[in-house]
Amino acid sequence: MIGLGVNIATLGALRQLGTATDSLARVSERLSSGQRINRASDDAAGLAIASGLNSKARIYTQSMRNLNDAISALAIADGAAGELSTVITRLQELAAQSANGSYSTTQRRALDNEAQKLRSEFNRLVATTKFNGINVLDESTGRIRLQAGNTSANAALYMDPSNLSVANKGTGSFTSKISSSSAITSYEVVSADFNNDGILDLVREDSNTGGILLQLGNGDGSFKGSTVIGASAKLGLVAQIQTADVNGDGITDIVAAGQSTYTYLGNGDGSFKSPIAHDQYNIGGLALADWNNDGKVDLITGDDSGIIRISLGNGDGTFDTIKGDAGTFSSSIYSLAVGDLNGDGKLDVVAGGVTNSAATVYFAGSNGTLSSGSNVNLNSFDGSYIGDILLYDLNGDSRLDIVVGKGDGQNSVYLNQGSNSFSTESLYGSGGYSSSLADLNGDGKVDLISSGNTGSPRVAYGNGDGTFGTPQSFASGVSYATGLAVADFNGDGVSDLSFTDLNDGNNYTSLTNTTTTSSLGAFSLTSRADALYAMNLFNAAQSGLGTARGRIGADQSRIASALSTVTASKENFLAAAGRIQDADIAAESAQLTRNRILQQTAAQVLAQASQQPDLVLKLLS
């Protein structure tokens, strides 16, 4: 039984009005937001699915940005590689020009000057081409991972903009020694290309006959049998052999000194003209350099009387009368090196003696000879002799430093302090008769290689500040290594080591193991032989650039394809989420109209239902 005073019709109409109003509010919300699901209560399962789909779509949006960044980085790398190719093309032109026999040494120096500037610019571009701080050409960058999806394992791409291989660099390890049997006792070995085939050859002293021998290179680190150069010229005990283009014809020549001194002018095919004798005897130190800056090679010697002499070249393989003496050294001169040690534009001389002697620096005077009043005596050595003297900027301060090899198995290093002064002696246990400097481990710092003491040759790796690490032996089965030559004997752009084992007289070569690098290595265009060798380096660099640009293009193509796939995936995820979450505007609009009618009808019914009790009372009254 219904209680008195309860208007059932009003209550029903009110309920229907509330329902219609609520439905109208929800429809209005869906129409205004465009979403079918605006809260979890609208469709809990659908919201969960749609949220996951939208999340994946956002990740794909970021993936698209990632891939677009990669395309931009590759575009920068390709643009720079194109400029590098232009540089290499110009270097190839210069090398071909220098290899032509119609140019003089002075003209080749001008060609080499431009080439060295281009080499510096090439390496600068490699070092400074970056995207977001990442070097896109240097080999140290390695592969770059690109995130192109929302999983950790299967959504990664890799690009190699840094995989630019234009040259090789050493790894600090060596192959087993290669024998070129000749059974010759040699204390002095030098390398150069004497037959203009782009392959380095060797010239060796024959201590048994007092002559010198030529071994042509095979291009793989081995050498052909030896042939005598200038059989009529007997040098006695040969102390020094130097190579240079002394007559300006673009062909490498030889100057050898010992008890006698001779020049051997090359013919460019591995043969030589008749030796030219010089009035220089009992020579222990020998250097070839342009002493007076006239474009001609001059002769600087030190003899067993301790006298340093300078003979100016005539440009034809002969030298003028000795221009002056530097004064008497403390003992017989055993080694000599020439370079501008004080930055005044004039060449200076460092000389070393034989027995318990010192090394002395002689600075150039104002009259074209050596000054006797500004010598610097480096401290005395406790050794049986002084070996090679090397001049090189070891610590990057643009001043030549001094390295002196010693017979007691140590090298003395003196760092140039400027103002004609040098640091105190630093000792490194890798000395001997022959020494050389080269970067063998590809770290951009020169290493110290020595032979001439008991055992195999040794390498002390440089630290770049004028110091060196502990020497390491690298050739097993060698009892006494002498006659060290450090050069690229197999044409891979990295220095190798050639030496003689005094025990069996055989010549051996240890090739440096290599890895690729994006920097252009050292070269010279100052002679035809150097230019021919450099052409091989440039051809390899151009080939490396072509390969790199092809790889960049392939990466761009792949990433563009991946970008298209990611874009489609994003659109598909958004569409899938929209099918679940988006409102059906047509249906919702119809529902809006329906709910408005219901709301208005319910309101009218509610009004009528509220009047019904009054009508009943009127009838009763």
mmCIF file of C-alpha atoms in Angstrom, residues 46-56 577 581:
data_model
loop_
_atom_site.group_PDB
_atom_site.id
_atom_site.type_symbol
_atom_site.label_atom_id
_atom_site.label_comp_id
_atom_site.label_asym_id
_atom_site.label_seq_id
_atom_site.Cartn_x
_atom_site.Cartn_y
_atom_site.Cartn_z
ATOM 1 C CA GLY A 46 38.798 -0.345 -23.622
ATOM 2 C CA LEU A 47 40.688 2.373 -21.744
ATOM 3 C CA ALA A 48 43.461 -0.062 -20.822
ATOM 4 C CA ILE A 49 43.866 -1.208 -24.416
ATOM 5 C CA ALA A 50 43.667 2.299 -25.878
ATOM 6 C CA SER A 51 46.231 3.653 -23.381
ATOM 7 C CA GLY A 52 48.721 0.986 -24.439
ATOM 8 C CA LEU A 53 48.164 1.748 -28.103
ATOM 9 C CA ASN A 54 48.554 5.506 -27.569
ATOM 10 C CA SER A 55 51.757 4.938 -25.598
ATOM 11 C CA LYS A 56 53.232 2.919 -28.455
ATOM 12 C CA ALA A 577 43.391 3.400 -30.410
ATOM 13 C CA GLN A 581 38.514 5.484 -27.772
#
